Coordinates of C-alpha atoms in Angstrom, one line a residue:
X1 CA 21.0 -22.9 33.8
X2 CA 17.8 -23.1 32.3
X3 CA 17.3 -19.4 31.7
X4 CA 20.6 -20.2 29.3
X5 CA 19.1 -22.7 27.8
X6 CA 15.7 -21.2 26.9
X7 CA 18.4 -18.4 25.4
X8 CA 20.0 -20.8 23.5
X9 CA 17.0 -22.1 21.9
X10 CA 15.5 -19.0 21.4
X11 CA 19.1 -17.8 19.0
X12 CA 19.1 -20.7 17.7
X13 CA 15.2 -20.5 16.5
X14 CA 15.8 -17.1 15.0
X15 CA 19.0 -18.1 13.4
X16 CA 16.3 -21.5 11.5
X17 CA 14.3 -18.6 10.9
X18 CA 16.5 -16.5 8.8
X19 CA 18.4 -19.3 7.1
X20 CA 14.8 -20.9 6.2
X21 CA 13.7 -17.4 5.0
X22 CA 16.8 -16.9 2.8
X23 CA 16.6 -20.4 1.4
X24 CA 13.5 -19.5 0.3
X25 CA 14.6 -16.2 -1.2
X26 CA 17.0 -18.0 -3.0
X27 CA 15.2 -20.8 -4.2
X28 CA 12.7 -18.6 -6.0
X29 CA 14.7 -15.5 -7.1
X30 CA 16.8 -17.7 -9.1
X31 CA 14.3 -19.0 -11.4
X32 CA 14.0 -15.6 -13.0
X33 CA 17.5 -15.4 -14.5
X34 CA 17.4 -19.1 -15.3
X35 CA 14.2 -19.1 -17.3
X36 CA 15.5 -15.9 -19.3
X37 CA 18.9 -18.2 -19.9
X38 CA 17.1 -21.2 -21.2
X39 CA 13.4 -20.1 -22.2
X40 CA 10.4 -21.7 -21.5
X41 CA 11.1 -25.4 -22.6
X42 CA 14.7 -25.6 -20.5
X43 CA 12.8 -24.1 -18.0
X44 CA 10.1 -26.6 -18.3
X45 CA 13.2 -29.5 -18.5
X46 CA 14.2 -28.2 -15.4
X47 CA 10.8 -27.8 -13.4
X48 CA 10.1 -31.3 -14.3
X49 CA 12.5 -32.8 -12.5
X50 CA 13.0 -30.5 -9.6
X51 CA 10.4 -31.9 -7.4
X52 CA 12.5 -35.0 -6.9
X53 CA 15.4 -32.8 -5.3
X54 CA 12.7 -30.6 -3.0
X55 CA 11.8 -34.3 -1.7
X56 CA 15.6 -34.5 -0.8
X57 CA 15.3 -31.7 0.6
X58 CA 12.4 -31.7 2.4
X59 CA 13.8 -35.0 4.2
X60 CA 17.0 -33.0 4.8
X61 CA 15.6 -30.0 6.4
X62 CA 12.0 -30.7 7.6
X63 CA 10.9 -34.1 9.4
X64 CA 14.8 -36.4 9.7
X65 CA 16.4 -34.1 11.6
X66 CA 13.2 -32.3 13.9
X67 CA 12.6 -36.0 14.4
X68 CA 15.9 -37.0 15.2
X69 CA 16.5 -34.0 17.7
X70 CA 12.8 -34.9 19.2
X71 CA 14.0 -38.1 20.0
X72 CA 17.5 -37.2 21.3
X73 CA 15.4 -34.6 24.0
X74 CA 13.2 -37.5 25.2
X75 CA 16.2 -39.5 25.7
X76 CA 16.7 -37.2 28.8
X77 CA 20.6 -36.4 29.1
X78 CA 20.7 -40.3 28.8
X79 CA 23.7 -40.8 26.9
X80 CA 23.4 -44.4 25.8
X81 CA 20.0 -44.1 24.6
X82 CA 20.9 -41.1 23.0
X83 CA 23.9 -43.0 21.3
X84 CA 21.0 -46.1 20.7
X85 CA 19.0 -43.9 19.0
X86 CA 20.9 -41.8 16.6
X87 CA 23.2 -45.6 15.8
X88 CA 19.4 -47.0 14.8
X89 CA 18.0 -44.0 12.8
X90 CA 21.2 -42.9 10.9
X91 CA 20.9 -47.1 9.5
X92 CA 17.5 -46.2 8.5
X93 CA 18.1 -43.4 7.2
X94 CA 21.0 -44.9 4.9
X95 CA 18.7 -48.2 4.1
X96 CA 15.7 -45.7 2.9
X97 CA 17.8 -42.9 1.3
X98 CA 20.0 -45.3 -0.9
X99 CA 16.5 -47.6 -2.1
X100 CA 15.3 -44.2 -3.1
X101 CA 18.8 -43.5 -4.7
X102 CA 18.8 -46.6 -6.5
X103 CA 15.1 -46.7 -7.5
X104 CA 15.6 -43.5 -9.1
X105 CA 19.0 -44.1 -10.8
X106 CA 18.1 -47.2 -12.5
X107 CA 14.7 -46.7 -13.4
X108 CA 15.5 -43.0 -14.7
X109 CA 13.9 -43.8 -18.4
X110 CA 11.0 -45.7 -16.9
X111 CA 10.2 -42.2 -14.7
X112 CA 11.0 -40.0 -18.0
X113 CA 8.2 -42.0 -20.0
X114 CA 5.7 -42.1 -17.7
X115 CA 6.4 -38.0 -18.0
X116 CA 6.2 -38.4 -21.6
X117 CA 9.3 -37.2 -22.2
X118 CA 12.4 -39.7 -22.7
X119 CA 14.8 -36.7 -22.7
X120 CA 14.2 -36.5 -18.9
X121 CA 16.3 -39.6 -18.0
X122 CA 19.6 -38.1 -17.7
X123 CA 18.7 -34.6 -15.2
X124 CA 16.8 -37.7 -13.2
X125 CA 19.7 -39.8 -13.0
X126 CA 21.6 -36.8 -11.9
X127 CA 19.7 -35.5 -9.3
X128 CA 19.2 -38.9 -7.7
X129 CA 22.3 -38.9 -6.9
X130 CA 21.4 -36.1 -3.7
X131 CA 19.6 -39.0 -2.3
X132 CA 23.3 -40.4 -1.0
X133 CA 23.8 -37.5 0.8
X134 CA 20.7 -36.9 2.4
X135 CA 21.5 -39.7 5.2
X136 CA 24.4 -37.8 6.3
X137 CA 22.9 -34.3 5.7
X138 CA 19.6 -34.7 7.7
X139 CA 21.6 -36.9 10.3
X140 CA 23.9 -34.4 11.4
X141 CA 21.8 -31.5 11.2
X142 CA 19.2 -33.4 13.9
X143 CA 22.4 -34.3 16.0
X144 CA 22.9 -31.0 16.2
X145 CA 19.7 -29.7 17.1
X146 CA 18.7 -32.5 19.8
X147 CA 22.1 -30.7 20.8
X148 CA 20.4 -27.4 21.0
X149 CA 22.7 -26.2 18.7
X150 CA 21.3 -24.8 15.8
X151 CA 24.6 -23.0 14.2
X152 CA 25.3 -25.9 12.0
X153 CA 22.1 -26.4 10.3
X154 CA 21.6 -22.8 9.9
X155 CA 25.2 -22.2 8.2
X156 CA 24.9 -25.4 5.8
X157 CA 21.9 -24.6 4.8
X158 CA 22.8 -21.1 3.7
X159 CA 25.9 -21.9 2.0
X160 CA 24.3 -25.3 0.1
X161 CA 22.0 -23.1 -1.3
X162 CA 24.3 -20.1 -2.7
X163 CA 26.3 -23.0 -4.3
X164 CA 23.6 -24.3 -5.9
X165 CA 22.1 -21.4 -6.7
X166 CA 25.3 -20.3 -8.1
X167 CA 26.2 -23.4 -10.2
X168 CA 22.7 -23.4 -11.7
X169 CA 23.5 -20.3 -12.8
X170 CA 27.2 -20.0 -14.0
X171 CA 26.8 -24.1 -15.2
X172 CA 23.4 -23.3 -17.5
X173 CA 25.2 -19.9 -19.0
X174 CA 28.5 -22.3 -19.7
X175 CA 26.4 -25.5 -21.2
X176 CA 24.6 -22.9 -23.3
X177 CA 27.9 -21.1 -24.8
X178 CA 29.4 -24.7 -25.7
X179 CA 26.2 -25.7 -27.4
X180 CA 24.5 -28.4 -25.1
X181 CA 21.5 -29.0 -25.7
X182 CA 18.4 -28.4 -23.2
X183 CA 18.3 -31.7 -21.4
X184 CA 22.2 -31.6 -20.9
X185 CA 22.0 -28.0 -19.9
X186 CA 19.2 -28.9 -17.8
X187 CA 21.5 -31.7 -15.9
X188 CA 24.0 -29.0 -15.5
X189 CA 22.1 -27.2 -13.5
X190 CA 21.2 -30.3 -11.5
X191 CA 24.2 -31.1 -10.6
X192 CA 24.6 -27.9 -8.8
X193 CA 22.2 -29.9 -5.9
X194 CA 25.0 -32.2 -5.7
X195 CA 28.0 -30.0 -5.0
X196 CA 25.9 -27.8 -2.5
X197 CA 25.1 -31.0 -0.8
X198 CA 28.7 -32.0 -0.9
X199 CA 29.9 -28.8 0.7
X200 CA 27.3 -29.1 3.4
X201 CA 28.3 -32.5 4.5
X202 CA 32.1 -30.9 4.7
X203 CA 30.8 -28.4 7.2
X204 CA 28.5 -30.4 9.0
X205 CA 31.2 -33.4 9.7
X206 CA 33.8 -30.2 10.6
X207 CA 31.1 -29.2 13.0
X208 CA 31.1 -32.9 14.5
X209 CA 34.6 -32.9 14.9
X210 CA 34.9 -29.8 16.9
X211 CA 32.2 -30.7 18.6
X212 CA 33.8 -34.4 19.8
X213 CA 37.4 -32.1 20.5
X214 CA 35.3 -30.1 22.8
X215 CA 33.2 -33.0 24.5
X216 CA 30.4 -33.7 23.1
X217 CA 28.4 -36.6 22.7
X218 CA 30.0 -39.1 20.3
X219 CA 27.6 -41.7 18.3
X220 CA 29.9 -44.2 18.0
X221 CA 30.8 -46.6 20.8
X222 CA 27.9 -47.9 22.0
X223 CA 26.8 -51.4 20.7
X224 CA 23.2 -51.9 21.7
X225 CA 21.8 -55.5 21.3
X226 CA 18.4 -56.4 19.6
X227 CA 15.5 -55.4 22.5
X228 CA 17.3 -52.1 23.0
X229 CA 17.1 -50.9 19.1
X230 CA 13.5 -52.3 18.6
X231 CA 11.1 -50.6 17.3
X232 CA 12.9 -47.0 17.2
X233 CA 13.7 -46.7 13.3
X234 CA 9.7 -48.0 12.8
X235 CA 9.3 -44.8 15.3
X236 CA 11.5 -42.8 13.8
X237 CA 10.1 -43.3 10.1
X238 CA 6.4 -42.9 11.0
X239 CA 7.3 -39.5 13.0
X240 CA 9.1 -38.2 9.9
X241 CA 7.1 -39.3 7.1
X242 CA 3.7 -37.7 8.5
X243 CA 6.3 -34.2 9.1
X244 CA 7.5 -34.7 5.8
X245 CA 4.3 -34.9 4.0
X246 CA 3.3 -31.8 5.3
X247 CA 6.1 -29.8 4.4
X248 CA 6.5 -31.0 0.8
X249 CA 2.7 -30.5 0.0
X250 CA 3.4 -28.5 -2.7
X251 CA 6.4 -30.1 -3.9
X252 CA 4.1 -33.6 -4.3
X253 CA 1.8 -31.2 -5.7
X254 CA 4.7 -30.2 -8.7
X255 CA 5.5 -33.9 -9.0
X256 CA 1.6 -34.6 -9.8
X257 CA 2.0 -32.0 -12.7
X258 CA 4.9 -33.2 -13.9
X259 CA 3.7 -37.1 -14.5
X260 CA 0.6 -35.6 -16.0
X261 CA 0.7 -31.9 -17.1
X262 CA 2.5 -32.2 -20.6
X263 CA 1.9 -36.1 -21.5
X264 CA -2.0 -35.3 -21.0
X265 CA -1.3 -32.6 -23.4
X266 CA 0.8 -34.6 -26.0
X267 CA -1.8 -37.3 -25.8
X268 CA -4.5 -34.7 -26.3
X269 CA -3.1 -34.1 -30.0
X270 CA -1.0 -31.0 -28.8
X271 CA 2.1 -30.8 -30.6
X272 CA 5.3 -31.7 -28.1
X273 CA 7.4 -28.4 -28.4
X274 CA 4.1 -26.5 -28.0
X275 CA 3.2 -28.8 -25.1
X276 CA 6.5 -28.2 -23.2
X277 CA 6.5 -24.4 -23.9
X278 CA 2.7 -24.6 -22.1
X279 CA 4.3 -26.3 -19.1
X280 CA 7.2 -24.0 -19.3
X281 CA 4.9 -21.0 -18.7
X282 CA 2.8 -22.4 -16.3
X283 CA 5.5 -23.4 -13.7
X284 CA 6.3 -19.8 -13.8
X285 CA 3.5 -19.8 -11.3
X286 CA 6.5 -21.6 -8.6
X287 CA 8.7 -19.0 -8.1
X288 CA 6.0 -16.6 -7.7
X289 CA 4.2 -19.0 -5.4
X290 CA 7.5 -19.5 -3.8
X291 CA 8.2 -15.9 -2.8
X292 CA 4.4 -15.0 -1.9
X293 CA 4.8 -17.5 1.1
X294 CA 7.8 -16.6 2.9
X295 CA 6.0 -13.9 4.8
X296 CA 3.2 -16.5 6.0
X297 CA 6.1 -19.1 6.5
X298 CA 7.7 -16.2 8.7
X299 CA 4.7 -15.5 10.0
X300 CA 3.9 -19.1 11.2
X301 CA 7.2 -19.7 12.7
X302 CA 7.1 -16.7 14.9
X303 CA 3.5 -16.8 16.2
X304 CA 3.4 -20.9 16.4
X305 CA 5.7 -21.1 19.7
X306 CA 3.1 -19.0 21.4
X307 CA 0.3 -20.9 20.8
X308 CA 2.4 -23.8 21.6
X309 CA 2.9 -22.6 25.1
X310 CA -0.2 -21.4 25.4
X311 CA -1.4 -25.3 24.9
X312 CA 1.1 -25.9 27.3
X313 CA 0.4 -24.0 30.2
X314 CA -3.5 -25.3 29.3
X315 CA -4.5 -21.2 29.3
X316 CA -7.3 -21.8 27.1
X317 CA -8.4 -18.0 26.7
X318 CA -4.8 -17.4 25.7
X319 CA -4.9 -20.0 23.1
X320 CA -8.1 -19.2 21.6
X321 CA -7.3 -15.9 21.5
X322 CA -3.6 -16.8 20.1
X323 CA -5.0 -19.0 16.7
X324 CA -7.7 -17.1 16.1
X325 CA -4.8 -13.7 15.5
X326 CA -2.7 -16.3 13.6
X327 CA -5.2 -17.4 11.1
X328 CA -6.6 -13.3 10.8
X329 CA -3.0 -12.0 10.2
X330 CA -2.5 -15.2 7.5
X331 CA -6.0 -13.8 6.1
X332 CA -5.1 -10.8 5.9
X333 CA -1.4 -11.2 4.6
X334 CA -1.7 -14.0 2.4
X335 CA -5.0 -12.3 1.5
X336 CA -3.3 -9.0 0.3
X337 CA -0.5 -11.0 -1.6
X338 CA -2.8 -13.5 -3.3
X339 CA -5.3 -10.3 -4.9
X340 CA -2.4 -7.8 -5.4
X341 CA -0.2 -10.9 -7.3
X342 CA -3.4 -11.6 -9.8
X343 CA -4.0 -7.8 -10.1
X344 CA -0.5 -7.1 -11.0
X345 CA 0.1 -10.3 -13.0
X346 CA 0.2 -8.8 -16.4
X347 CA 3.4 -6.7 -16.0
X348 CA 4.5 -9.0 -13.0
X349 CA 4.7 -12.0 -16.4
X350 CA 6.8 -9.8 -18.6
X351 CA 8.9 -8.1 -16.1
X352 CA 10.3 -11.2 -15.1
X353 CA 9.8 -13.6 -17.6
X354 CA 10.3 -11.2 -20.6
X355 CA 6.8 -12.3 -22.1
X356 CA 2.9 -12.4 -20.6
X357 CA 2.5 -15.4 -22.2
X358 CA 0.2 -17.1 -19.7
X359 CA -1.2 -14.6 -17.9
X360 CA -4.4 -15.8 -17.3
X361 CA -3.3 -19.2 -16.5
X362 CA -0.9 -17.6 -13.4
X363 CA -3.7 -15.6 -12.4
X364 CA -6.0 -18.7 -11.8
X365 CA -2.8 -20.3 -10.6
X366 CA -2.2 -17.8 -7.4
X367 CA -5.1 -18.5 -5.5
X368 CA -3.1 -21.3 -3.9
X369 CA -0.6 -18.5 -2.3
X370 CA -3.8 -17.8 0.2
X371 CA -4.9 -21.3 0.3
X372 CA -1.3 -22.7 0.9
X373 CA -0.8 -19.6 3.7
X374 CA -3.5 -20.9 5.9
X375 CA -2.7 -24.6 5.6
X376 CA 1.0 -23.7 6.9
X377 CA -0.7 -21.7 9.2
X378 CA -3.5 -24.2 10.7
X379 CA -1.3 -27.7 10.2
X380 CA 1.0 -25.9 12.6
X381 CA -1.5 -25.2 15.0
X382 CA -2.2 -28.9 14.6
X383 CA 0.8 -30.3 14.9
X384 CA 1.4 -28.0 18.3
X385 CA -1.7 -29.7 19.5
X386 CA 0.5 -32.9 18.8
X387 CA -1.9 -34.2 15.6
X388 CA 0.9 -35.0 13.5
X389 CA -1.4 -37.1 11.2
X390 CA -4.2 -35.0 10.6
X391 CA -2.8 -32.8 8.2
X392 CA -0.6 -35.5 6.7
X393 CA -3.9 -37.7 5.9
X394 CA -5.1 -34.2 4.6
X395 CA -2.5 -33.6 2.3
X396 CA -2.8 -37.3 0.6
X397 CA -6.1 -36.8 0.8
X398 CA -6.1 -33.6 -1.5
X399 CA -3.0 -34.9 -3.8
X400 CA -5.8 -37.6 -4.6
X401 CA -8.0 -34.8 -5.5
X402 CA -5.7 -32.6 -7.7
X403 CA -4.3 -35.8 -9.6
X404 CA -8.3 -36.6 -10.3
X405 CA -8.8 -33.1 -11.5
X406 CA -5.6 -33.3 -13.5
X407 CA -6.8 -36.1 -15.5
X408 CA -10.2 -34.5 -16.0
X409 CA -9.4 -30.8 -16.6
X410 CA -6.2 -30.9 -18.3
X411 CA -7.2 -32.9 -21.6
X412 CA -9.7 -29.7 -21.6
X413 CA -8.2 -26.5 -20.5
X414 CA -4.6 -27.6 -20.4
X415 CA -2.5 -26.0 -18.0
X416 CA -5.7 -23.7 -17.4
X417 CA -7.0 -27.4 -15.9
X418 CA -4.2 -28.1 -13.6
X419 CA -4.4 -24.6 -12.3
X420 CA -7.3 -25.3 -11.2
X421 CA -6.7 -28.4 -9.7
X422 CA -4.0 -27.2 -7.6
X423 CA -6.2 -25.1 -6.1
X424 CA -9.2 -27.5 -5.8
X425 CA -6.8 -29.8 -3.9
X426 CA -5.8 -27.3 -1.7
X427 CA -9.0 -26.2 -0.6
X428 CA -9.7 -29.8 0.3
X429 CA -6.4 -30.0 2.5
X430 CA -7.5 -26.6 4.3
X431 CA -10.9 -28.2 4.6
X432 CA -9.9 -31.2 6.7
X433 CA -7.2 -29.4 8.5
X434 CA -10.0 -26.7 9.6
X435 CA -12.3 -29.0 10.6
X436 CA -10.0 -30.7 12.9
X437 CA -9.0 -27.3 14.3
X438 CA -11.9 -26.8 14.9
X439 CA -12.3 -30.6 17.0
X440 CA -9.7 -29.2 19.3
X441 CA -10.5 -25.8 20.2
X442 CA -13.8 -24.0 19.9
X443 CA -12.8 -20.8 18.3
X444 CA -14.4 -18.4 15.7
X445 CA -11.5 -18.4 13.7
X446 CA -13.5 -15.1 11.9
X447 CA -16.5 -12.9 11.7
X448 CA -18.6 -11.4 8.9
X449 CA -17.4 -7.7 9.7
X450 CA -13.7 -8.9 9.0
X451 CA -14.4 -10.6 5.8
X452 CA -16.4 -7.4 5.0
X453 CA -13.3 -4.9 5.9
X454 CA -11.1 -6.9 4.6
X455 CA -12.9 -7.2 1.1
X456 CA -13.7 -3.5 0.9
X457 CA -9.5 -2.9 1.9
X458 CA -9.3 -5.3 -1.1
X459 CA -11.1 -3.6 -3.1
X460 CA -9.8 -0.4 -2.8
X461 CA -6.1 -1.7 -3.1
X462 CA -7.2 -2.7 -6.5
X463 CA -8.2 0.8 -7.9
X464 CA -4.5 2.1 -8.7
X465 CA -3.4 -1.0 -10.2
X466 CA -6.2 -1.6 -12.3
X467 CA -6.6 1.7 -13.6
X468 CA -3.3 1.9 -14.6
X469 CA -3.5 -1.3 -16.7
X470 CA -6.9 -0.4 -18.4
X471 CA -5.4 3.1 -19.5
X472 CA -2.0 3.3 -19.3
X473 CA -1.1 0.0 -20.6
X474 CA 3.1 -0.3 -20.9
X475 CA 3.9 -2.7 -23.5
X476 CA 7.8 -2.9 -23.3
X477 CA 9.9 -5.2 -20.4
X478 CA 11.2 -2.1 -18.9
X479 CA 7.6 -0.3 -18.7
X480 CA 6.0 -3.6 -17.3
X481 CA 8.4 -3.0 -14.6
X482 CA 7.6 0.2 -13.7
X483 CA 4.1 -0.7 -13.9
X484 CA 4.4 -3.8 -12.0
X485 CA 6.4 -2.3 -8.9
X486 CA 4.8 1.3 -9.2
X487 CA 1.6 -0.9 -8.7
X488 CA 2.2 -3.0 -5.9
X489 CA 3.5 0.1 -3.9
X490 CA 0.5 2.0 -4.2
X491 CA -1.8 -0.5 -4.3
X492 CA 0.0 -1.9 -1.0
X493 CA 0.1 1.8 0.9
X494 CA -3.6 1.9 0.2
X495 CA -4.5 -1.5 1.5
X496 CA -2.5 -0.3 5.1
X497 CA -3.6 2.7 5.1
X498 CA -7.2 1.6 5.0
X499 CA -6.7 -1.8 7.2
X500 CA -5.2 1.0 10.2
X501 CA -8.0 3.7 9.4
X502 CA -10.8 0.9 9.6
X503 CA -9.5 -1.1 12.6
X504 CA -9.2 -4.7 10.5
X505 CA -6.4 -5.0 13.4
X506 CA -7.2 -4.8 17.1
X507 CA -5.1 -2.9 19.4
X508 CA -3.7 -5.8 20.9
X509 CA -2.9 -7.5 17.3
X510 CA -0.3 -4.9 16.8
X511 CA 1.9 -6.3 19.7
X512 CA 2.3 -9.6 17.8
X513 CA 3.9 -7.4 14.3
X514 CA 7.0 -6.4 12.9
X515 CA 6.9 -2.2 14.2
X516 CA 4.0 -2.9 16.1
X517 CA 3.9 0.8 18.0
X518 CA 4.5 2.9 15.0
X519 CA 1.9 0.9 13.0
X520 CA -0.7 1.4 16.2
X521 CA 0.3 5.4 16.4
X522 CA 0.0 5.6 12.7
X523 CA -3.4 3.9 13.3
X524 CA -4.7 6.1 16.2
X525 CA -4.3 9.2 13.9
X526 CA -5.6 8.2 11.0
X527 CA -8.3 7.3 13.5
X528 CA -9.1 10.6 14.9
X529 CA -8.6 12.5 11.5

């Protein structure tokens, strides 16, 4: 019985896993065809308000419903506190999800002009409306998984997003061909948040139902009285809120440059189509962000449960040993991304985005892939130790810090400035969440003759690239492309190549990789040659 049930959880993990990883995909790929419908000021339209629906989401996906399903496990198979529980968070949920709705719908122009822009109002309004379907959404979906069931989170998930993704797409093309203008094209798109969500509630309440004609635990019918409910929706908020703050760091991060990015500019004396253009181009950065973590977010959510049991059984050799592989493989990883994205940049700009307007900017922009990397990386480690508000404090803590910057760099550099404040702020986030690492488990997370192999690897992955760019220079889209990919292969079989010949990996790191015995066999022989 419980060998099932580890099974269980371990399918449904992997199945999380892919439809997390996909949802990613998705989210940035997109962006590519959508900036070359709208350009870079529909593009900036849409950026500016997107942040509000990744908060949606974030509640949706990451802290209501691993909270919820937390709480339904510590229940114990007791089925009227289970029934107690989910009764008192789904009215908290509905209490805080429709003030946000209604805050947001009503005070739509308010939020537009403190982002400068009036023309905002309506995509707002719209958007706000996914806060009236995130009670249900993130409900459900933690019902299911306190159920150890993770099928109906992984399958609503996937499908919300290709209908988003899809409407986005097909709605911006259509609002376009009958002449809309950017803002309305820009709610169009929107709105495609809305019928994903829609659809995802359909499948999720299905779910229920089939689950109820099969058995299962029903919410309703249960009527707790006062002492019983006390204090589990204050619970149940403080849990979430210090999950959800973690996993929408860079999404507060977005919503800082979007109150101050472009009205700091406009104030500054910089015309307001040259200003939104500016912003357009630098939230190209996102997408490119976007897909530069999914390998560390994969990464993190296949070598976290090990630490975690490692904590568990208290093997404290094993657990050292465990976080100090996970933070080199992020180093290295995120490491290889982060140099071989600002190397490539150049082409990388035009091949997607048709220009390289902004190329420098991006390039001081995608330090945060390596910085973000290890703060996934390390604030999961944290919250395994069960130090939920360490890197929650961290991450207000450094959204103080970039909004500071922001106001201080930007009226200089422009979006040069906020570049650089995204970084600053997430250096201060990895700071804290280090040093408390650090507080719980004595570990040399590295050593000088890594950094050194892994900056020579580095700088030999660089050669191909940059040669390239220096003397054969391709000016067109189509030769960018070729440039940009031809690059990143090279430069990418050079940076493995010398990582296995120079033993940047230990034997015993290989077990913990994707083709872990081919990669080790490749290594002995380049070894011995």
């Amino acid at each position: 019985m419980v060998e099932r049930s580890i099974k269980n959880l371990m399918h449904g993990a992997l199945l999380l896993t892919i439809a997390s990883l996909v949802s990613k995909i998705l989210s940035a790929v997109y962006r590519v065809p959508f900036q070359n419908l709208v350009g870079d000021v529909g593009f900036y339209i849409f950026q500016q308000v997107y942040p509000i629906y990744g908060i949606a989401m974030t509640l949706a996906l990451g802290g209501f419903p691993v909270v919820v399903s937390k709480m339904m496990a510590e229940a114990e198979q007791d089925l009227r506190k289970q029934r107690i529980i989910l009764q008192s968070v789904y009215r908290t949920l509905k209490v805080l999800c429709f003030s946000l709705f209604g805050i947001l719908f009503l005070g739509a122009g308010l939020f537009a002009n403190l982002m400068g822009d009036s023309e905002l109002s309506s995509p707002i309004r719209v958007i706000s409306l996914v806060f009236l379907l995130t009670p249900q959404l993130a409900f459900l979906r933690g019902y299911f998984q306190g159920q150890e069931d993770m099928r109906p989170t992984a399958v609503s998930q996937t499908v919300e997003q290709i209908i988003r993704v899809s409407i986005i797409l097909l709605g911006s093309w259509l609002a376009l061909r009958l002449g809309e203008t950017l803002s309305e094209t820009a709610s169009f798109a929107m709105s495609g948040a809305v019928f994903g969500g829609l659809v995802a509630v359909f499948l999720l309440r299905r779910f229920y139902k089939k689950r109820l004609s099969e058995g299962g635990l029903k919410i309703w019918g249960t009527f707790p009285n006062r002492t019983e409910k006390k204090g589990i929706g204050r619970e149940f908020l403080r849990q979430s809120l210090a999950i959800c703050t973690v996993s929408a760091m860079l999404i507060l991060f977005q919503l800082a440059d979007s109150f101050q990015v472009y009205r700091l500019m406009a104030e500054n004396g910089i015309p307001e189509f040259t200003a939104k253009s500016l912003k357009g181009i630098y939230d190209r950065g996102q997408p490119i962000l976007q897909l530069g973590l999914v390998l560390s977010s994969g990464l993190a959510l296949a070598l976290v449960p090990m630490i975690t049991a490692a904590r568990v059984k208290n093997e404290r050799r094993q657990l050292a040993r465990s976080v100090k592989l996970a933070v080199k493989l992020t180093l290295i990883l995120s490491g290889a991304e982060t140099v071989g994205l600002i190397i490539i940049m150049r082409p990388l700009n035009q091949m997607l985005f048709e220009t390289s307007d902004g190329t420098f900017v991006l390039q001081m922009f995608i330090p945060a892939v390596l910085l973000s990397s290890l703060i996934i990386m390390v604030s999961s480690i944290l919250q395994g130790f069960g130090k939920l508000a360490v890197p929650a404090v961290a991450v207000v803590v450094g959204l103080i810090v970039k909004i500071l910057f922001n106001s201080w760099l930007v009226p200089k550099w422009d979006t040069l400035g906020a570049a650089i404040s995204t970084s600053v702020g997430l250096l201060v986030i990895l700071l804290i969440c280090g040093y408390a690492l650090k507080q719980n488990l004595e570990v040399g997370f590295t050593n000088f003759h890594t950094l050194l192999k892994l900056g020579l690897a580095l700088l030999f992955m660089c050669v191909i690239p940059v040669c390239w760019e220096l003397f054969i220079p391709f000016e067109s889209r189509l030769g960018s492309a070729v440039q940009a990919i031809g690059g990143s292969l090279l430069g990418g079989l050079v940076f493995l190549l010398f990582t296995l010949r120079y033993r940047l990996l230990e034997a015993q790191d290989f077990v913990y990789l994707p083709f872990g015995s081919k990669l080790y066999g490749l290594s002995r022989r380049l070894i011995k040659k």
